[in-house]
Amino acid sequence: QVQLVESGGGLVQAGGSLRLSCAASGSRLSINSVGWYRQAAGKQRELVAQITRGGSTNYADSVKGRFTISRDNAKNTVYLQMNSLKPEDTAVYYCAAERILLGTAWGQGTQVTVSS
């Protein structure tokens, strides 16, 4: 079983930047990809960025050009660099490991608040 812990959220002004971290522990043997999701108050959870086992990435249209997902295998950590933040980026951000057969493992979430 893999466990995920997010960190790096906080309060930032519009136009600013934050870097979120997702530290993984336990088995990663069956992980296909790791994604960053977010859920704003009163809205559905949405995929923000994803990185596959082979290193391919994809992004929601709303964050393309502003957010970058990356990983450091030595540190067992996936990052989400968020630049040019907008108030509409305000949400709880979750890291998720998508696993073959076992489904998705979720972190506890970290709050990102962007003030105008």
mmCIF file with all atom_site columns, C-alpha atoms in Angstrom:
data_model
loop_
_atom_site.group_PDB
_atom_site.id
_atom_site.type_symbol
_atom_site.label_atom_id
_atom_site.label_alt_id
_atom_site.label_comp_id
_atom_site.label_asym_id
_atom_site.label_entity_id
_atom_site.label_seq_id
_atom_site.pdbx_PDB_ins_code
_atom_site.Cartn_x
_atom_site.Cartn_y
_atom_site.Cartn_z
_atom_site.occupancy
_atom_site.B_iso_or_equiv
_atom_site.pdbx_formal_charge
_atom_site.auth_seq_id
_atom_site.auth_comp_id
_atom_site.auth_asym_id
_atom_site.auth_atom_id
_atom_site.pdbx_PDB_model_num
ATOM 1   C CA . GLN A 1 1   ? 0.000   0.000  0.000   1.00 0.00 ? 1   GLN A CA 1
ATOM 2   C CA . VAL A 1 2   ? 1.218   3.481  -0.882  1.00 0.00 ? 2   VAL A CA 1
ATOM 3   C CA . GLN A 1 3   ? 0.714   6.458  1.419   1.00 0.00 ? 3   GLN A CA 1
ATOM 4   C CA . LEU A 1 4   ? 0.783   10.040 0.137   1.00 0.00 ? 4   LEU A CA 1
ATOM 5   C CA . VAL A 1 5   ? 1.357   13.247 2.085   1.00 0.00 ? 5   VAL A CA 1
ATOM 6   C CA . GLU A 1 6   ? 0.902   16.662 0.472   1.00 0.00 ? 6   GLU A CA 1
ATOM 7   C CA . SER A 1 7   ? 2.548   19.856 1.640   1.00 0.00 ? 7   SER A CA 1
ATOM 8   C CA . GLY A 1 8   ? 3.297   23.354 0.400   1.00 0.00 ? 8   GLY A CA 1
ATOM 9   C CA . GLY A 1 9   ? -0.138  24.910 0.313   1.00 0.00 ? 9   GLY A CA 1
ATOM 10  C CA . GLY A 1 10  ? -0.888  28.307 1.729   1.00 0.00 ? 10  GLY A CA 1
ATOM 11  C CA . LEU A 1 11  ? -2.101  31.807 1.026   1.00 0.00 ? 11  LEU A CA 1
ATOM 12  C CA . VAL A 1 12  ? -0.675  33.694 -1.932  1.00 0.00 ? 12  VAL A CA 1
ATOM 13  C CA . GLN A 1 13  ? -1.571  36.832 -3.868  1.00 0.00 ? 13  GLN A CA 1
ATOM 14  C CA . ALA A 1 14  ? -2.839  36.637 -7.431  1.00 0.00 ? 14  ALA A CA 1
ATOM 15  C CA . GLY A 1 15  ? 0.112   36.390 -9.783  1.00 0.00 ? 15  GLY A CA 1
ATOM 16  C CA . GLY A 1 16  ? 2.228   34.628 -7.203  1.00 0.00 ? 16  GLY A CA 1
ATOM 17  C CA . SER A 1 17  ? 3.619   31.110 -7.051  1.00 0.00 ? 17  SER A CA 1
ATOM 18  C CA . LEU A 1 18  ? 3.467   28.028 -4.859  1.00 0.00 ? 18  LEU A CA 1
ATOM 19  C CA . ARG A 1 19  ? 5.160   24.663 -5.058  1.00 0.00 ? 19  ARG A CA 1
ATOM 20  C CA . LEU A 1 20  ? 3.240   21.663 -3.780  1.00 0.00 ? 20  LEU A CA 1
ATOM 21  C CA . SER A 1 21  ? 4.958   18.430 -2.790  1.00 0.00 ? 21  SER A CA 1
ATOM 22  C CA . CYS A 1 22  ? 3.579   14.906 -2.634  1.00 0.00 ? 22  CYS A CA 1
ATOM 23  C CA . ALA A 1 23  ? 5.758   12.490 -0.697  1.00 0.00 ? 23  ALA A CA 1
ATOM 24  C CA . ALA A 1 24  ? 5.071   8.801  -1.215  1.00 0.00 ? 24  ALA A CA 1
ATOM 25  C CA . SER A 1 25  ? 5.871   5.875  1.029   1.00 0.00 ? 25  SER A CA 1
ATOM 26  C CA . GLY A 1 26  ? 5.173   2.177  0.781   1.00 0.00 ? 26  GLY A CA 1
ATOM 27  C CA . SER A 1 27  ? 4.963   0.135  -2.384  1.00 0.00 ? 27  SER A CA 1
ATOM 28  C CA . ARG A 1 28  ? 4.971   1.884  -5.758  1.00 0.00 ? 28  ARG A CA 1
ATOM 29  C CA . LEU A 1 29  ? 5.097   -1.322 -7.756  1.00 0.00 ? 29  LEU A CA 1
ATOM 30  C CA . SER A 1 30  ? 1.642   -1.023 -9.337  1.00 0.00 ? 30  SER A CA 1
ATOM 31  C CA . ILE A 1 31  ? 1.441   2.762  -9.856  1.00 0.00 ? 31  ILE A CA 1
ATOM 32  C CA . ASN A 1 32  ? 0.534   3.811  -13.404 1.00 0.00 ? 32  ASN A CA 1
ATOM 33  C CA . SER A 1 33  ? 0.531   7.540  -12.790 1.00 0.00 ? 33  SER A CA 1
ATOM 34  C CA . VAL A 1 34  ? 0.417   10.263 -10.175 1.00 0.00 ? 34  VAL A CA 1
ATOM 35  C CA . GLY A 1 35  ? -2.028  13.104 -10.506 1.00 0.00 ? 35  GLY A CA 1
ATOM 36  C CA . TRP A 1 36  ? -2.745  16.380 -8.825  1.00 0.00 ? 36  TRP A CA 1
ATOM 37  C CA . TYR A 1 37  ? -6.438  17.082 -8.359  1.00 0.00 ? 37  TYR A CA 1
ATOM 38  C CA . ARG A 1 38  ? -8.219  20.008 -6.838  1.00 0.00 ? 38  ARG A CA 1
ATOM 39  C CA . GLN A 1 39  ? -11.627 20.606 -5.365  1.00 0.00 ? 39  GLN A CA 1
ATOM 40  C CA . ALA A 1 40  ? -12.944 24.098 -4.850  1.00 0.00 ? 40  ALA A CA 1
ATOM 41  C CA . ALA A 1 41  ? -15.761 24.807 -2.428  1.00 0.00 ? 41  ALA A CA 1
ATOM 42  C CA . GLY A 1 42  ? -19.065 23.710 -3.905  1.00 0.00 ? 42  GLY A CA 1
ATOM 43  C CA . LYS A 1 43  ? -17.451 22.213 -7.008  1.00 0.00 ? 43  LYS A CA 1
ATOM 44  C CA . GLN A 1 44  ? -16.499 18.766 -8.247  1.00 0.00 ? 44  GLN A CA 1
ATOM 45  C CA . ARG A 1 45  ? -12.983 17.441 -7.977  1.00 0.00 ? 45  ARG A CA 1
ATOM 46  C CA . GLU A 1 46  ? -11.002 17.943 -11.173 1.00 0.00 ? 46  GLU A CA 1
ATOM 47  C CA . LEU A 1 47  ? -7.734  16.658 -12.551 1.00 0.00 ? 47  LEU A CA 1
ATOM 48  C CA . VAL A 1 48  ? -5.127  19.414 -12.718 1.00 0.00 ? 48  VAL A CA 1
ATOM 49  C CA . ALA A 1 49  ? -1.977  17.624 -13.846 1.00 0.00 ? 49  ALA A CA 1
ATOM 50  C CA . GLN A 1 50  ? -0.773  14.062 -14.271 1.00 0.00 ? 50  GLN A CA 1
ATOM 51  C CA . ILE A 1 51  ? 2.549   12.326 -14.764 1.00 0.00 ? 51  ILE A CA 1
ATOM 52  C CA . THR A 1 52  ? 2.740   8.721  -15.918 1.00 0.00 ? 52  THR A CA 1
ATOM 53  C CA . ARG A 1 53  ? 5.160   5.985  -14.975 1.00 0.00 ? 53  ARG A CA 1
ATOM 54  C CA . GLY A 1 54  ? 7.022   6.689  -18.223 1.00 0.00 ? 54  GLY A CA 1
ATOM 55  C CA . GLY A 1 55  ? 7.249   10.413 -17.552 1.00 0.00 ? 55  GLY A CA 1
ATOM 56  C CA . SER A 1 56  ? 4.533   11.715 -19.874 1.00 0.00 ? 56  SER A CA 1
ATOM 57  C CA . THR A 1 57  ? 2.518   14.638 -18.572 1.00 0.00 ? 57  THR A CA 1
ATOM 58  C CA . ASN A 1 58  ? -0.845  16.163 -19.233 1.00 0.00 ? 58  ASN A CA 1
ATOM 59  C CA . TYR A 1 59  ? -2.599  19.230 -17.865 1.00 0.00 ? 59  TYR A CA 1
ATOM 60  C CA . ALA A 1 60  ? -6.030  20.672 -17.585 1.00 0.00 ? 60  ALA A CA 1
ATOM 61  C CA . ASP A 1 61  ? -6.550  23.418 -20.154 1.00 0.00 ? 61  ASP A CA 1
ATOM 62  C CA . SER A 1 62  ? -7.102  25.918 -17.362 1.00 0.00 ? 62  SER A CA 1
ATOM 63  C CA . VAL A 1 63  ? -3.552  25.498 -16.026 1.00 0.00 ? 63  VAL A CA 1
ATOM 64  C CA . LYS A 1 64  ? -1.515  24.858 -19.174 1.00 0.00 ? 64  LYS A CA 1
ATOM 65  C CA . GLY A 1 65  ? 1.448   27.186 -19.329 1.00 0.00 ? 65  GLY A CA 1
ATOM 66  C CA . ARG A 1 66  ? 1.157   28.048 -15.641 1.00 0.00 ? 66  ARG A CA 1
ATOM 67  C CA . PHE A 1 67  ? 1.531   24.748 -13.760 1.00 0.00 ? 67  PHE A CA 1
ATOM 68  C CA . THR A 1 68  ? 4.254   22.131 -14.091 1.00 0.00 ? 68  THR A CA 1
ATOM 69  C CA . ILE A 1 69  ? 4.200   18.620 -12.663 1.00 0.00 ? 69  ILE A CA 1
ATOM 70  C CA . SER A 1 70  ? 7.511   16.892 -12.037 1.00 0.00 ? 70  SER A CA 1
ATOM 71  C CA . ARG A 1 71  ? 9.028   14.146 -9.938  1.00 0.00 ? 71  ARG A CA 1
ATOM 72  C CA . ASP A 1 72  ? 12.201  13.383 -8.063  1.00 0.00 ? 72  ASP A CA 1
ATOM 73  C CA . ASN A 1 73  ? 12.539  9.621  -7.841  1.00 0.00 ? 73  ASN A CA 1
ATOM 74  C CA . ALA A 1 74  ? 15.453  9.844  -5.413  1.00 0.00 ? 74  ALA A CA 1
ATOM 75  C CA . LYS A 1 75  ? 13.223  11.725 -2.971  1.00 0.00 ? 75  LYS A CA 1
ATOM 76  C CA . ASN A 1 76  ? 10.113  9.684  -3.822  1.00 0.00 ? 76  ASN A CA 1
ATOM 77  C CA . THR A 1 77  ? 8.275   12.948 -4.361  1.00 0.00 ? 77  THR A CA 1
ATOM 78  C CA . VAL A 1 78  ? 6.044   14.500 -7.020  1.00 0.00 ? 78  VAL A CA 1
ATOM 79  C CA . TYR A 1 79  ? 5.811   18.276 -7.288  1.00 0.00 ? 79  TYR A CA 1
ATOM 80  C CA . LEU A 1 80  ? 3.346   20.747 -8.684  1.00 0.00 ? 80  LEU A CA 1
ATOM 81  C CA . GLN A 1 81  ? 4.878   24.122 -9.463  1.00 0.00 ? 81  GLN A CA 1
ATOM 82  C CA . MET A 1 82  ? 2.102   26.681 -9.732  1.00 0.00 ? 82  MET A CA 1
ATOM 83  C CA . ASN A 1 83  ? 2.894   30.056 -11.266 1.00 0.00 ? 83  ASN A CA 1
ATOM 84  C CA . SER A 1 84  ? 0.749   33.042 -12.200 1.00 0.00 ? 84  SER A CA 1
ATOM 85  C CA . LEU A 1 85  ? -1.863  31.948 -9.706  1.00 0.00 ? 85  LEU A CA 1
ATOM 86  C CA . LYS A 1 86  ? -5.417  33.197 -10.055 1.00 0.00 ? 86  LYS A CA 1
ATOM 87  C CA . PRO A 1 87  ? -8.214  33.409 -7.499  1.00 0.00 ? 87  PRO A CA 1
ATOM 88  C CA . GLU A 1 88  ? -10.012 30.640 -9.379  1.00 0.00 ? 88  GLU A CA 1
ATOM 89  C CA . ASP A 1 89  ? -7.114  28.322 -8.503  1.00 0.00 ? 89  ASP A CA 1
ATOM 90  C CA . THR A 1 90  ? -8.254  28.417 -4.875  1.00 0.00 ? 90  THR A CA 1
ATOM 91  C CA . ALA A 1 91  ? -9.042  24.857 -3.804  1.00 0.00 ? 91  ALA A CA 1
ATOM 92  C CA . VAL A 1 92  ? -7.908  21.907 -1.764  1.00 0.00 ? 92  VAL A CA 1
ATOM 93  C CA . TYR A 1 93  ? -5.237  20.155 -3.800  1.00 0.00 ? 93  TYR A CA 1
ATOM 94  C CA . TYR A 1 94  ? -4.889  16.385 -3.576  1.00 0.00 ? 94  TYR A CA 1
ATOM 95  C CA . CYS A 1 95  ? -2.161  14.069 -4.759  1.00 0.00 ? 95  CYS A CA 1
ATOM 96  C CA . ALA A 1 96  ? -3.362  10.710 -6.070  1.00 0.00 ? 96  ALA A CA 1
ATOM 97  C CA . ALA A 1 97  ? -1.508  7.571  -7.084  1.00 0.00 ? 97  ALA A CA 1
ATOM 98  C CA . GLU A 1 98  ? -3.418  5.662  -9.726  1.00 0.00 ? 98  GLU A CA 1
ATOM 99  C CA . ARG A 1 99  ? -2.688  1.974  -9.376  1.00 0.00 ? 99  ARG A CA 1
ATOM 100 C CA . ILE A 1 100 ? -3.299  -1.031 -11.595 1.00 0.00 ? 100 ILE A CA 1
ATOM 101 C CA . LEU A 1 101 ? -6.090  -3.204 -10.129 1.00 0.00 ? 101 LEU A CA 1
ATOM 102 C CA . LEU A 1 102 ? -5.872  -1.509 -6.709  1.00 0.00 ? 102 LEU A CA 1
ATOM 103 C CA . GLY A 1 103 ? -7.502  1.765  -7.684  1.00 0.00 ? 103 GLY A CA 1
ATOM 104 C CA . THR A 1 104 ? -6.486  5.204  -6.512  1.00 0.00 ? 104 THR A CA 1
ATOM 105 C CA . ALA A 1 105 ? -4.701  6.146  -3.295  1.00 0.00 ? 105 ALA A CA 1
ATOM 106 C CA . TRP A 1 106 ? -5.300  9.712  -2.101  1.00 0.00 ? 106 TRP A CA 1
ATOM 107 C CA . GLY A 1 107 ? -3.390  12.082 0.105   1.00 0.00 ? 107 GLY A CA 1
ATOM 108 C CA . GLN A 1 108 ? -5.058  14.202 2.763   1.00 0.00 ? 108 GLN A CA 1
ATOM 109 C CA . GLY A 1 109 ? -5.033  17.398 0.719   1.00 0.00 ? 109 GLY A CA 1
ATOM 110 C CA . THR A 1 110 ? -3.455  20.806 1.147   1.00 0.00 ? 110 THR A CA 1
ATOM 111 C CA . GLN A 1 111 ? -5.287  24.131 0.955   1.00 0.00 ? 111 GLN A CA 1
ATOM 112 C CA . VAL A 1 112 ? -4.285  26.686 -1.654  1.00 0.00 ? 112 VAL A CA 1
ATOM 113 C CA . THR A 1 113 ? -5.864  30.112 -1.351  1.00 0.00 ? 113 THR A CA 1
ATOM 114 C CA . VAL A 1 114 ? -5.204  32.841 -3.916  1.00 0.00 ? 114 VAL A CA 1
ATOM 115 C CA . SER A 1 115 ? -6.257  36.340 -2.932  1.00 0.00 ? 115 SER A CA 1
ATOM 116 C CA . SER A 1 116 ? -7.211  39.046 -5.414  1.00 0.00 ? 116 SER A CA 1
#
